[in-house]
Every structure is written in structure tokens, then in C-alpha cells.
Amino acid sequence: MDCALPSTVSHGWRSICVGRDLLKPHVGRAIGDGKTTRVWSEPWISLDRQACPMGPPSEKTKDMLVAELLSPNTNSWDRKKLQEIIPQHENEILELQPSKLGAHDKYIWTPSESGIYSAKSGYYESLKTSEEESEGLENQTQDFDWIKNIWKVNTSQKTKMLMWRTMNGALPVGENLRARNINLNIICPHCGGEETTEHLLFHCTYAAQIWRKIPSKEQIEPMRIDTFKAGLELSPSIVCLPPTGIGEGPIFPWIVWAIWIARKNQLIFENCRQSQEETLTKALVAAREWQSAQHQIKRKEQNQSQAGRRDFSRGNLTRNRRGTTCKTDAAWRGDNKSAGFGWVFYNTMPDQREELIQQGEGATSHIRSPVMAEGMAMLMAFTRARDIGINTITIASDLLQLIKAINKESSSKELHGILHDILDLSLVFDSISFVHVAREANRQADGLAKNALRNFCSEPV
């Protein structure tokens, strides 16, 4: 991560180093047992940004590991050591929840909630740090809502990428190729005019006739569109008439795609001139087929969601008649970062009545978020279940994000140590399952959590 880039280096290694330079300012450490993270030289005290403790360290503590700031008996933060060594970061560190059962420290990508790097999050971070933008592009993209106008448009990924490239001046039309000294010929292959992005997509007689022939409620005049940004902003007004089968779905991206393909594939590479009617028909057919496929996917997801809600219903929990069900919940206050926890153990009788076995509550401070509070509540309930000798258990929470994280469907950087301890504790049970329960069915645990927080704060919640 710290090697220098020589003046003469291969293209592959240079590309790797470009990616490394993007990662370095945003990589942090999530603390598990603290045995592989150095206190002074690695960014670990924040999950949201890259931050190391302020120095300089003393000769005695310069090579100290984070594990040395934990109490050896409880694996909780040793507040006396924190106050002696890094008192200015005490509150921030106390909001981190280390593992009590030996989770390893791990690297995290701080810009994302999961802590996992994705191309999308990397792209947005590169936009924030990029300083080399052309003046013309800055003027065009100033105050442009990329999310609304491109990435959240209900269209295919290939058309989104084409619009993104066009907005960034990266479409290989004659003007852009000449600016890069690739091709000095900037003649439009359709009409012989000067080929700019706006000319190809709107002003060329070939493209203009396509826009005018769209079967839409309101027609746009392509010759009045002076930038691609202006065309994008007009696109919501282009709503196709019912016979096309497209409905409220956008047609603008598909027209742009069809015009570009007609120029790039058919005309340039295949020397095949496509009529305006054929190009428009291909755009309408592609839009209709894609919209139809999305409706099918949406119906399938709705059916799965309904089935999932049935699985998480009270009726599903009562099927586990031989075991115990534990419902957990948490209440959190953002002003003082404190949280209350509640849990209820019960058996389900043959007539589906819930027979209370035991209930409990607790509270603590320095909890950084509601998600962490829910995780702590489950961990405390889990520990209690082990202590009272329960062997078969169903754990229910009304926080779906937590259930998904436990079932390995998602990840969370702030729950790193907590999730490890929950999964480690689960090994002592003969049978265990984690399910989501509706908030209305979790009122008893919710009441216990709020009561614990109220007593802890000594004032109404």
C-alpha cells in the first residue's frame, strides 16, 4: 500500500497503483480483539472516516496494540488506560464495540455502511476527490443531479452507462476524437455536418426526424436542445402513447441508444445505413421488452416478499413448539448515545398461547446507533439464554437489517464484533434460528427496552 511508483512502470502495475491511491484515504480498521491493529499508526478510532489518535506517543506506547487498551478479564475498554494514553478520543473509542469472543480485526471501506468496497462507492469517492475537470464539462454538469437524471432512471444499465459517458464528454464522436488527436475527420456519417455530441443525437437531420416521429403525448423540438444535459432535463415530458406498450417508462434513453448504435455499429462498422423508421422501431421494441421484463421481476419479488412476511409472522414462530422463542428489542437516544435493551423468553403452547419463561432488561451508554443497540440487545439475550440452559431457540428481532447480517445476507462494519460473538455463541445451542418479527408483535420487548432506558437516563424517553 505504501510502495513508490517508479518513473518507468508497466501499464498493469500503474493501473493497480491508481486503484490503490483511491483506496488508501478511505480504508479503516474494524476492531475485533485488537491484536493486529496498532494504536498510533493505523486508522481505527472511527468507522466513518480514516482517523488515527493524535500523537506523539511515548517510547513505552509507540508500538502498542489496541488489545492492550482492553481489560483482559472482560475484553471491554479499560477506561483508565484510555484516560492515561489517549484521553481526547475516549468517547469516540467507547462507542466501538470490540469482540469478547476473539473476532479478528479487519479492514473496512469507510464510505459504505457495510464496510465493503463496491465499484459504485469507489466511483462516488473518486468524483469527490477528482480535481481535473475540463472547464466546459464543469459548466455543463454544474448543479446536475446525477442520481435523479441518470442512475435512478427506470432503464437498463447499458443505457445509463451511455448517458453517463455522454454527460462526461466521453462519447467517441468526431469532435471528441479530434480533441484527443485520434481522428482529425469530424464529419457526421449521416449528413456530412460537423459531428458533435449534440449534432449526432439531436441536430442531425437523421436524429431530428426520429425525435419528431416518437408517438408521445408531447413532442420536443430537437433543434432547440443545445446540450445533452438540456435533453435529459426535458426527457420526463416524453411519455409514449398507450399503443406502444411502454406506458410511463422513459423512452429518451432508448432513443439515444438506438441513434448511437445506428451510427456506431450499423453505419461505421457494417456500412449499413438504417432508416429512421427502423431505428425508432428498434428503440420502441427494446424499451417495451425491457419494461415488460421489469414488471415480471417486480411481480416475482412481490410474491417472494409476501411469502417472506408470512414466514416471519407469529404463526411461523409458533411452529417451533419444542423450543423457546426469544424476542429482543432496543430503545436508543441520540442526544446522549445511550440505549435500553429488552428481551422476552417464552414457550408456545399447543393452543398457540405464549407461556412466559423469563424476561429481562438492561441499559448502557456509548452506543453509536440504533443498529448497534439492536445488536447489543440480541447479544445480551443470547448470553442469558446460554446461562439458563436453553438448548433450542428461535431469536426474533424487528430489525430486518440485523437478521440479514446474521444470516450472511448483508454486512455491517459497526456490528463486526457483535455479529462474531452472536454467531460464536450460537454454536453452543442444539438448534437455533434467526427470524424477523413485525414491530406490532414485539411490543413486550419494546416496552422493557424503553423502561430500561427511561430508568437509566432518569427522565422520560
Tab-separated table of C-alpha atoms in Angstrom:
chain	number	residue	atom	x	y	z
A	1	MET	CA	0.000	0.000	0.000
A	2	ASP	CA	2.959	2.342	0.520
A	3	CYS	CA	5.342	1.439	-2.328
A	4	ALA	CA	6.507	4.250	-4.606
A	5	LEU	CA	5.621	4.311	-8.305
A	6	PRO	CA	8.787	4.263	-10.492
A	7	SER	CA	9.090	6.584	-13.478
A	8	THR	CA	9.116	3.594	-15.838
A	9	VAL	CA	6.465	1.049	-14.959
A	10	SER	CA	4.125	-1.309	-16.774
A	11	HIS	CA	0.585	-0.256	-17.615
A	12	GLY	CA	-0.808	-3.048	-15.412
A	13	TRP	CA	1.124	-2.004	-12.309
A	14	ARG	CA	0.329	1.664	-12.898
A	15	SER	CA	-3.388	0.773	-13.072
A	16	ILE	CA	-3.134	-1.157	-9.805
A	17	CYS	CA	-1.498	1.836	-8.134
A	18	VAL	CA	-4.274	4.142	-9.353
A	19	GLY	CA	-6.785	1.883	-7.595
A	20	ARG	CA	-4.582	1.799	-4.513
A	21	ASP	CA	-4.446	5.590	-4.364
A	22	LEU	CA	-8.248	5.668	-4.351
A	23	LEU	CA	-8.454	3.104	-1.541
A	24	LYS	CA	-5.781	4.446	0.805
A	25	PRO	CA	-7.594	7.581	2.068
A	26	HIS	CA	-10.748	5.605	2.866
A	27	VAL	CA	-9.544	2.324	4.391
A	28	GLY	CA	-10.016	1.859	8.132
A	29	ARG	CA	-9.945	-0.923	10.706
A	30	ALA	CA	-12.879	-2.552	12.492
A	31	ILE	CA	-11.772	-3.771	15.901
A	32	GLY	CA	-12.407	-7.371	16.906
A	33	ASP	CA	-9.904	-8.443	19.569
A	34	GLY	CA	-7.459	-5.617	18.773
A	35	LYS	CA	-4.461	-7.949	18.468
A	36	THR	CA	-3.439	-6.951	14.930
A	37	THR	CA	-4.077	-3.195	14.966
A	38	ARG	CA	-1.515	-0.669	16.178
A	39	VAL	CA	-2.832	2.204	18.261
A	40	TRP	CA	-0.793	5.030	16.743
A	41	SER	CA	-0.148	4.069	13.137
A	42	GLU	CA	-3.430	2.571	11.878
A	43	PRO	CA	-6.855	4.236	11.387
A	44	TRP	CA	-9.204	2.524	13.843
A	45	ILE	CA	-10.910	5.055	16.113
A	46	SER	CA	-13.673	5.928	13.622
A	47	LEU	CA	-15.873	3.811	11.363
A	48	ASP	CA	-16.908	6.761	9.183
A	49	ARG	CA	-13.572	8.301	8.279
A	50	GLN	CA	-9.885	7.493	8.347
A	51	ALA	CA	-8.653	8.642	11.759
A	52	CYS	CA	-5.695	7.792	13.975
A	53	PRO	CA	-5.079	9.003	17.540
A	54	MET	CA	-3.218	12.278	17.877
A	55	GLY	CA	0.398	11.845	18.954
A	56	PRO	CA	3.188	11.859	19.616
A	57	PRO	CA	3.276	8.554	21.520
A	58	SER	CA	5.671	7.904	24.346
A	59	GLU	CA	8.566	5.488	23.993
A	60	LYS	CA	6.604	2.958	26.037
A	61	THR	CA	3.424	3.102	23.959
A	62	LYS	CA	4.691	3.748	20.413
A	63	ASP	CA	4.257	0.084	19.374
A	64	MET	CA	1.142	-0.545	21.471
A	65	LEU	CA	-1.659	-2.710	20.067
A	66	VAL	CA	-5.332	-1.879	20.529
A	67	ALA	CA	-5.716	-5.118	22.505
A	68	GLU	CA	-3.630	-3.542	25.274
A	69	LEU	CA	-6.383	-0.942	25.774
A	70	LEU	CA	-8.870	-3.704	26.625
A	71	SER	CA	-9.427	-5.219	30.042
A	72	PRO	CA	-8.043	-8.793	29.957
A	73	ASN	CA	-10.915	-10.099	32.097
A	74	THR	CA	-13.896	-8.618	30.248
A	75	ASN	CA	-12.469	-7.645	26.830
A	76	SER	CA	-14.160	-4.275	27.330
A	77	TRP	CA	-12.390	-0.943	27.068
A	78	ASP	CA	-10.134	-0.147	30.022
A	79	ARG	CA	-11.244	3.422	30.698
A	80	LYS	CA	-8.303	4.102	32.998
A	81	LYS	CA	-5.834	3.299	30.207
A	82	LEU	CA	-7.803	5.346	27.693
A	83	GLN	CA	-7.723	8.370	30.002
A	84	GLU	CA	-3.991	7.947	30.558
A	85	ILE	CA	-2.912	7.344	26.946
A	86	ILE	CA	-5.457	8.934	24.547
A	87	PRO	CA	-7.989	10.869	26.674
A	88	GLN	CA	-9.023	13.143	23.780
A	89	HIS	CA	-10.514	10.152	21.932
A	90	GLU	CA	-12.100	8.383	24.906
A	91	ASN	CA	-15.766	8.931	23.997
A	92	GLU	CA	-15.215	8.048	20.341
A	93	ILE	CA	-13.418	4.818	21.251
A	94	LEU	CA	-16.032	3.795	23.816
A	95	GLU	CA	-18.630	3.802	21.023
A	96	LEU	CA	-16.741	0.966	19.322
A	97	GLN	CA	-17.836	-2.483	20.474
A	98	PRO	CA	-14.916	-4.939	20.471
A	99	SER	CA	-15.495	-8.669	20.370
A	100	LYS	CA	-15.494	-10.525	23.662
A	101	LEU	CA	-15.038	-13.898	21.962
A	102	GLY	CA	-11.998	-13.374	19.774
A	103	ALA	CA	-13.072	-11.859	16.447
A	104	HIS	CA	-10.110	-10.765	14.330
A	105	ASP	CA	-9.635	-7.137	13.353
A	106	LYS	CA	-10.423	-6.447	9.703
A	107	TYR	CA	-10.027	-3.758	7.089
A	108	ILE	CA	-13.148	-1.801	6.141
A	109	TRP	CA	-14.141	0.654	3.411
A	110	THR	CA	-15.292	3.629	5.485
A	111	PRO	CA	-17.613	5.340	2.927
A	112	SER	CA	-20.086	2.409	2.927
A	113	GLU	CA	-22.373	1.227	5.733
A	114	SER	CA	-21.389	-2.388	5.146
A	115	GLY	CA	-17.665	-1.650	5.211
A	116	ILE	CA	-17.279	-3.466	1.886
A	117	TYR	CA	-15.852	-1.743	-1.179
A	118	SER	CA	-18.010	-1.589	-4.289
A	119	ALA	CA	-17.346	-0.082	-7.703
A	120	LYS	CA	-20.272	2.285	-7.156
A	121	SER	CA	-18.975	3.671	-3.846
A	122	GLY	CA	-15.457	3.906	-5.275
A	123	TYR	CA	-16.772	5.868	-8.225
A	124	TYR	CA	-18.524	8.412	-5.995
A	125	GLU	CA	-15.424	8.860	-3.853
A	126	SER	CA	-13.313	9.400	-6.965
A	127	LEU	CA	-15.746	12.116	-8.070
A	128	LYS	CA	-15.305	13.896	-4.741
A	129	THR	CA	-11.522	13.854	-4.931
A	130	SER	CA	-11.112	14.493	-8.663
A	131	GLU	CA	-9.553	17.887	-9.408
A	132	GLU	CA	-9.014	17.619	-13.144
A	133	GLU	CA	-12.248	18.509	-14.901
A	134	SER	CA	-12.462	20.461	-18.115
A	135	GLU	CA	-13.988	23.930	-17.846
A	136	GLY	CA	-16.700	23.151	-20.396
A	137	LEU	CA	-17.669	19.952	-18.603
A	138	GLU	CA	-17.819	21.792	-15.279
A	139	ASN	CA	-20.268	24.280	-16.753
A	140	GLN	CA	-22.444	21.517	-18.199
A	141	THR	CA	-22.522	19.344	-15.066
A	142	GLN	CA	-22.831	22.169	-12.539
A	143	ASP	CA	-25.847	21.552	-10.298
A	144	PHE	CA	-26.618	18.384	-12.268
A	145	ASP	CA	-28.398	15.682	-10.257
A	146	TRP	CA	-26.594	12.530	-11.399
A	147	ILE	CA	-28.661	10.246	-9.190
A	148	LYS	CA	-32.053	11.505	-10.340
A	149	ASN	CA	-31.300	12.110	-14.017
A	150	ILE	CA	-29.181	9.030	-14.763
A	151	TRP	CA	-28.669	6.383	-12.090
A	152	LYS	CA	-32.261	6.205	-10.813
A	153	VAL	CA	-33.913	6.383	-14.224
A	154	ASN	CA	-36.038	3.287	-14.834
A	155	THR	CA	-33.979	1.948	-17.726
A	156	SER	CA	-31.278	-0.627	-18.442
A	157	GLN	CA	-27.698	-0.372	-17.203
A	158	LYS	CA	-26.283	-0.126	-20.736
A	159	THR	CA	-28.369	2.974	-21.487
A	160	LYS	CA	-27.412	4.519	-18.139
A	161	MET	CA	-23.733	3.983	-18.919
A	162	LEU	CA	-24.177	5.563	-22.356
A	163	MET	CA	-25.854	8.637	-20.833
A	164	TRP	CA	-23.140	8.860	-18.170
A	165	ARG	CA	-20.408	8.724	-20.822
A	166	THR	CA	-22.213	11.344	-22.881
A	167	MET	CA	-22.548	13.721	-19.924
A	168	ASN	CA	-18.832	13.294	-19.180
A	169	GLY	CA	-17.804	14.108	-22.751
A	170	ALA	CA	-16.559	10.557	-23.298
A	171	LEU	CA	-18.628	9.620	-26.348
A	172	PRO	CA	-16.246	8.951	-29.300
A	173	VAL	CA	-17.837	11.380	-31.743
A	174	GLY	CA	-15.782	13.384	-34.236
A	175	GLU	CA	-15.304	16.453	-32.039
A	176	ASN	CA	-14.064	14.443	-29.038
A	177	LEU	CA	-11.771	12.270	-31.170
A	178	ARG	CA	-10.166	15.346	-32.733
A	179	ALA	CA	-9.656	16.911	-29.297
A	180	ARG	CA	-7.649	13.806	-28.352
A	181	ASN	CA	-5.694	13.810	-31.640
A	182	ILE	CA	-7.158	10.434	-32.573
A	183	ASN	CA	-9.044	11.368	-35.710
A	184	LEU	CA	-8.995	14.730	-37.457
A	185	ASN	CA	-12.071	13.870	-39.520
A	186	ILE	CA	-15.139	15.146	-37.671
A	187	ILE	CA	-17.661	14.687	-40.467
A	188	CYS	CA	-21.059	13.272	-39.463
A	189	PRO	CA	-21.560	9.942	-41.316
A	190	HIS	CA	-25.270	10.704	-41.766
A	191	CYS	CA	-25.372	14.242	-43.154
A	192	GLY	CA	-21.769	15.383	-43.615
A	193	GLY	CA	-22.000	18.135	-40.987
A	194	GLU	CA	-19.590	18.702	-38.101
A	195	GLU	CA	-20.129	15.833	-35.678
A	196	THR	CA	-20.521	16.946	-32.077
A	197	THR	CA	-22.422	15.066	-29.391
A	198	GLU	CA	-25.423	17.374	-29.706
A	199	HIS	CA	-25.329	17.185	-33.506
A	200	LEU	CA	-25.276	13.380	-33.568
A	201	LEU	CA	-28.076	12.925	-31.018
A	202	PHE	CA	-30.347	15.906	-31.757
A	203	HIS	CA	-29.431	18.293	-34.592
A	204	CYS	CA	-28.550	15.922	-37.441
A	205	THR	CA	-31.483	15.598	-39.864
A	206	TYR	CA	-31.374	11.833	-39.276
A	207	ALA	CA	-31.706	12.174	-35.480
A	208	ALA	CA	-34.111	15.126	-35.592
A	209	GLN	CA	-36.655	13.187	-37.657
A	210	ILE	CA	-36.505	10.287	-35.203
A	211	TRP	CA	-37.314	12.587	-32.265
A	212	ARG	CA	-40.184	14.161	-34.180
A	213	LYS	CA	-41.722	10.775	-35.021
A	214	ILE	CA	-41.918	9.477	-31.443
A	215	PRO	CA	-45.568	8.574	-30.638
A	216	SER	CA	-45.693	10.673	-27.468
A	217	LYS	CA	-48.181	12.999	-25.796
A	218	GLU	CA	-45.869	15.976	-26.149
A	219	GLN	CA	-43.308	16.428	-28.906
A	220	ILE	CA	-39.923	18.052	-28.325
A	221	GLU	CA	-38.106	20.146	-30.888
A	222	PRO	CA	-34.587	18.650	-31.103
A	223	MET	CA	-33.084	21.732	-32.793
A	224	ARG	CA	-33.744	23.738	-29.618
A	225	ILE	CA	-31.702	21.368	-27.451
A	226	ASP	CA	-28.237	22.903	-27.170
A	227	THR	CA	-26.680	20.437	-24.682
A	228	PHE	CA	-27.189	16.816	-23.727
A	229	LYS	CA	-27.969	17.999	-20.198
A	230	ALA	CA	-30.880	20.048	-21.553
A	231	GLY	CA	-32.163	16.986	-23.391
A	232	LEU	CA	-32.006	14.904	-20.217
A	233	GLU	CA	-33.939	17.517	-18.294
A	234	LEU	CA	-36.645	17.514	-20.990
A	235	SER	CA	-36.871	13.721	-21.103
A	236	PRO	CA	-39.596	13.266	-18.420
A	237	SER	CA	-42.035	15.129	-20.683
A	238	ILE	CA	-41.669	12.489	-23.425
A	239	VAL	CA	-44.381	9.990	-22.432
A	240	CYS	CA	-45.323	7.435	-25.088
A	241	LEU	CA	-48.958	6.879	-26.045
A	242	PRO	CA	-50.669	3.642	-24.842
A	243	PRO	CA	-50.494	1.590	-28.075
A	244	THR	CA	-46.691	1.402	-27.825
A	245	GLY	CA	-46.883	-0.730	-24.669
A	246	ILE	CA	-44.233	1.372	-22.918
A	247	GLY	CA	-46.567	3.283	-20.608
A	248	GLU	CA	-44.942	5.684	-18.173
A	249	GLY	CA	-41.484	4.213	-18.727
A	250	PRO	CA	-38.836	6.567	-20.186
A	251	ILE	CA	-38.205	6.422	-23.935
A	252	PHE	CA	-35.405	9.022	-24.021
A	253	PRO	CA	-32.555	6.616	-23.051
A	254	TRP	CA	-33.644	4.074	-25.646
A	255	ILE	CA	-33.808	6.658	-28.454
A	256	VAL	CA	-30.302	7.854	-27.556
A	257	TRP	CA	-29.106	4.231	-27.509
A	258	ALA	CA	-30.726	3.436	-30.878
A	259	ILE	CA	-29.265	6.541	-32.568
A	260	TRP	CA	-25.808	5.729	-31.216
A	261	ILE	CA	-25.971	2.069	-32.304
A	262	ALA	CA	-27.244	3.057	-35.753
A	263	ARG	CA	-24.209	5.331	-36.134
A	264	LYS	CA	-21.575	3.141	-34.455
A	265	ASN	CA	-22.461	-0.442	-35.360
A	266	GLN	CA	-24.594	-0.340	-38.492
A	267	LEU	CA	-23.063	2.630	-40.327
A	268	ILE	CA	-19.420	2.801	-39.209
A	269	PHE	CA	-18.535	-0.883	-38.804
A	270	GLU	CA	-21.072	-2.668	-41.016
A	271	ASN	CA	-21.503	0.071	-43.648
A	272	CYS	CA	-25.241	-0.489	-43.403
A	273	ARG	CA	-27.483	2.564	-43.450
A	274	GLN	CA	-30.543	2.127	-41.256
A	275	SER	CA	-33.721	4.089	-41.945
A	276	GLN	CA	-35.110	6.492	-39.369
A	277	GLU	CA	-38.280	4.411	-39.031
A	278	GLU	CA	-36.230	1.260	-38.386
A	279	THR	CA	-34.126	2.996	-35.733
A	280	LEU	CA	-37.232	4.338	-33.986
A	281	THR	CA	-38.930	0.926	-34.128
A	282	LYS	CA	-35.887	-0.767	-32.585
A	283	ALA	CA	-35.876	1.788	-29.763
A	284	LEU	CA	-39.588	1.291	-29.034
A	285	VAL	CA	-39.311	-2.516	-29.142
A	286	ALA	CA	-36.262	-2.533	-26.844
A	287	ALA	CA	-37.984	-0.198	-24.365
A	288	ARG	CA	-41.183	-2.272	-24.368
A	289	GLU	CA	-39.337	-5.581	-23.887
A	290	TRP	CA	-37.255	-4.188	-21.035
A	291	GLN	CA	-40.284	-2.656	-19.293
A	292	SER	CA	-42.194	-5.932	-19.636
A	293	ALA	CA	-39.296	-7.878	-18.109
A	294	GLN	CA	-39.167	-5.482	-15.141
A	295	HIS	CA	-42.881	-5.992	-14.456
A	296	GLN	CA	-42.312	-9.755	-14.337
A	297	ILE	CA	-39.355	-9.362	-11.980
A	298	LYS	CA	-41.352	-6.976	-9.769
A	299	ARG	CA	-44.269	-9.410	-9.517
A	300	LYS	CA	-41.864	-12.218	-8.608
A	301	GLU	CA	-40.217	-10.085	-5.901
A	302	GLN	CA	-43.620	-9.108	-4.501
A	303	ASN	CA	-44.629	-12.767	-4.290
A	304	GLN	CA	-41.361	-13.620	-2.551
A	305	SER	CA	-41.786	-10.669	-0.185
A	306	GLN	CA	-45.309	-11.754	0.724
A	307	ALA	CA	-44.074	-15.290	1.305
A	308	GLY	CA	-41.256	-13.896	3.445
A	309	ARG	CA	-43.691	-11.853	5.535
A	310	ARG	CA	-45.775	-14.973	6.090
A	311	ASP	CA	-42.649	-16.823	7.222
A	312	PHE	CA	-41.860	-14.044	9.700
A	313	SER	CA	-45.405	-13.902	11.055
A	314	ARG	CA	-46.457	-15.002	14.516
A	315	GLY	CA	-47.870	-18.196	13.086
A	316	ASN	CA	-44.440	-19.227	11.843
A	317	LEU	CA	-42.844	-18.657	15.231
A	318	THR	CA	-45.410	-20.853	16.912
A	319	ARG	CA	-44.472	-23.858	14.794
A	320	ASN	CA	-41.328	-24.362	16.875
A	321	ARG	CA	-43.319	-25.878	19.752
A	322	ARG	CA	-40.481	-27.903	21.244
A	323	GLY	CA	-38.157	-24.966	21.641
A	324	THR	CA	-38.060	-21.494	23.086
A	325	THR	CA	-38.596	-18.198	21.332
A	326	CYS	CA	-36.773	-15.050	22.394
A	327	LYS	CA	-37.898	-11.632	21.178
A	328	THR	CA	-35.437	-8.771	21.583
A	329	ASP	CA	-35.632	-5.018	21.107
A	330	ALA	CA	-33.735	-1.835	21.908
A	331	ALA	CA	-34.505	1.834	22.544
A	332	TRP	CA	-31.873	4.444	21.708
A	333	ARG	CA	-31.302	8.123	22.436
A	334	GLY	CA	-29.176	10.094	20.008
A	335	ASP	CA	-28.509	13.067	22.290
A	336	ASN	CA	-26.533	11.115	24.880
A	337	LYS	CA	-25.787	7.913	22.900
A	338	SER	CA	-27.438	5.680	25.499
A	339	ALA	CA	-29.607	2.625	24.899
A	340	GLY	CA	-32.003	0.349	26.732
A	341	PHE	CA	-32.428	-3.350	25.950
A	342	GLY	CA	-35.303	-5.747	26.475
A	343	TRP	CA	-35.834	-9.456	25.867
A	344	VAL	CA	-38.596	-11.969	26.468
A	345	PHE	CA	-38.302	-15.788	26.568
A	346	TYR	CA	-41.437	-17.858	26.080
A	347	ASN	CA	-42.630	-21.292	25.020
A	348	THR	CA	-45.528	-21.741	22.617
A	349	MET	CA	-48.323	-23.951	23.897
A	350	PRO	CA	-50.332	-26.349	21.664
A	351	ASP	CA	-53.170	-23.812	21.551
A	352	GLN	CA	-50.610	-21.186	20.385
A	353	ARG	CA	-50.640	-19.316	23.683
A	354	GLU	CA	-47.288	-17.860	24.701
A	355	GLU	CA	-46.102	-19.132	28.091
A	356	LEU	CA	-43.651	-16.636	29.586
A	357	ILE	CA	-40.429	-18.192	30.848
A	358	GLN	CA	-38.359	-15.157	31.700
A	359	GLN	CA	-37.862	-11.545	30.711
A	360	GLY	CA	-35.064	-9.079	31.270
A	361	GLU	CA	-33.749	-5.639	30.515
A	362	GLY	CA	-30.563	-3.616	30.632
A	363	ALA	CA	-29.064	-0.301	29.604
A	364	THR	CA	-25.709	1.259	28.853
A	365	SER	CA	-24.093	4.350	27.359
A	366	HIS	CA	-21.770	4.977	24.401
A	367	ILE	CA	-23.944	3.211	21.814
A	368	ARG	CA	-23.312	4.895	18.462
A	369	SER	CA	-26.511	3.981	16.586
A	370	PRO	CA	-29.911	2.220	16.802
A	371	VAL	CA	-28.497	-0.677	14.763
A	372	MET	CA	-25.735	-1.243	17.292
A	373	ALA	CA	-28.302	-1.027	20.098
A	374	GLU	CA	-30.395	-3.790	18.492
A	375	GLY	CA	-27.285	-5.933	18.089
A	376	MET	CA	-26.333	-5.426	21.732
A	377	ALA	CA	-29.852	-6.357	22.855
A	378	MET	CA	-29.688	-9.629	20.938
A	379	LEU	CA	-26.212	-10.435	22.252
A	380	MET	CA	-27.294	-9.845	25.860
A	381	ALA	CA	-30.389	-12.013	25.383
A	382	PHE	CA	-28.264	-14.693	23.747
A	383	THR	CA	-25.861	-14.737	26.676
A	384	ARG	CA	-28.777	-15.044	29.083
A	385	ALA	CA	-30.250	-17.950	27.100
A	386	ARG	CA	-26.963	-19.811	27.372
A	387	ASP	CA	-26.699	-19.132	31.105
A	388	ILE	CA	-30.169	-20.518	31.914
A	389	GLY	CA	-29.572	-23.689	29.914
A	390	ILE	CA	-31.804	-23.246	26.851
A	391	ASN	CA	-30.800	-25.671	24.070
A	392	THR	CA	-33.263	-24.980	21.238
A	393	ILE	CA	-34.175	-21.388	20.483
A	394	THR	CA	-35.613	-19.038	17.874
A	395	ILE	CA	-34.316	-15.471	18.122
A	396	ALA	CA	-36.697	-12.807	16.774
A	397	SER	CA	-35.955	-9.134	16.146
A	398	ASP	CA	-37.943	-6.403	14.414
A	399	LEU	CA	-34.770	-5.054	12.740
A	400	LEU	CA	-34.527	-6.805	9.377
A	401	GLN	CA	-31.049	-5.369	8.752
A	402	LEU	CA	-29.727	-7.236	11.800
A	403	ILE	CA	-31.380	-10.528	10.825
A	404	LYS	CA	-29.954	-10.286	7.306
A	405	ALA	CA	-26.480	-9.564	8.667
A	406	ILE	CA	-26.622	-12.613	10.949
A	407	ASN	CA	-27.891	-14.826	8.140
A	408	LYS	CA	-24.970	-13.625	5.970
A	409	GLU	CA	-27.187	-11.774	3.509
A	410	SER	CA	-25.505	-8.463	4.269
A	411	SER	CA	-22.698	-6.957	6.315
A	412	SER	CA	-22.267	-4.091	8.768
A	413	LYS	CA	-18.976	-2.510	9.797
A	414	GLU	CA	-20.280	-1.304	13.167
A	415	LEU	CA	-21.581	-4.777	14.095
A	416	HIS	CA	-18.316	-6.606	13.350
A	417	GLY	CA	-17.516	-7.679	16.914
A	418	ILE	CA	-21.158	-8.121	17.947
A	419	LEU	CA	-22.022	-10.370	14.988
A	420	HIS	CA	-18.978	-12.540	15.594
A	421	ASP	CA	-19.952	-13.037	19.239
A	422	ILE	CA	-23.575	-13.848	18.350
A	423	LEU	CA	-22.512	-16.441	15.783
A	424	ASP	CA	-19.891	-17.872	18.135
A	425	LEU	CA	-22.441	-18.217	20.946
A	426	SER	CA	-24.892	-19.905	18.583
A	427	LEU	CA	-22.583	-22.934	18.422
A	428	VAL	CA	-23.484	-23.945	21.992
A	429	PHE	CA	-27.158	-24.489	21.079
A	430	ASP	CA	-28.537	-27.723	19.647
A	431	SER	CA	-30.853	-25.821	17.298
A	432	ILE	CA	-31.122	-22.124	16.567
A	433	SER	CA	-32.759	-19.844	14.013
A	434	PHE	CA	-32.957	-16.087	13.487
A	435	VAL	CA	-36.175	-14.566	12.181
A	436	HIS	CA	-37.676	-11.148	11.629
A	437	VAL	CA	-40.848	-10.259	13.511
A	438	ALA	CA	-43.230	-7.367	12.925
A	439	ARG	CA	-42.890	-4.417	15.297
A	440	GLU	CA	-46.509	-4.885	16.448
A	441	ALA	CA	-45.665	-8.418	17.597
A	442	ASN	CA	-42.657	-7.226	19.594
A	443	ARG	CA	-44.302	-4.727	21.925
A	444	GLN	CA	-43.411	-6.518	25.149
A	445	ALA	CA	-39.661	-6.439	24.469
A	446	ASP	CA	-40.012	-2.869	23.200
A	447	GLY	CA	-41.690	-1.814	26.451
A	448	LEU	CA	-38.920	-3.394	28.521
A	449	ALA	CA	-36.251	-1.613	26.463
A	450	LYS	CA	-37.926	1.779	26.816
A	451	ASN	CA	-38.388	1.266	30.546
A	452	ALA	CA	-34.708	0.357	30.953
A	453	LEU	CA	-33.632	3.443	29.014
A	454	ARG	CA	-36.033	5.658	30.984
A	455	ASN	CA	-34.606	4.445	34.285
A	456	PHE	CA	-31.038	4.739	33.005
A	457	CYS	CA	-31.493	8.348	31.906
A	458	SER	CA	-33.723	9.262	34.872
A	459	GLU	CA	-36.031	11.229	32.596
A	460	PRO	CA	-38.904	10.477	30.152
A	461	VAL	CA	-37.948	8.985	26.800
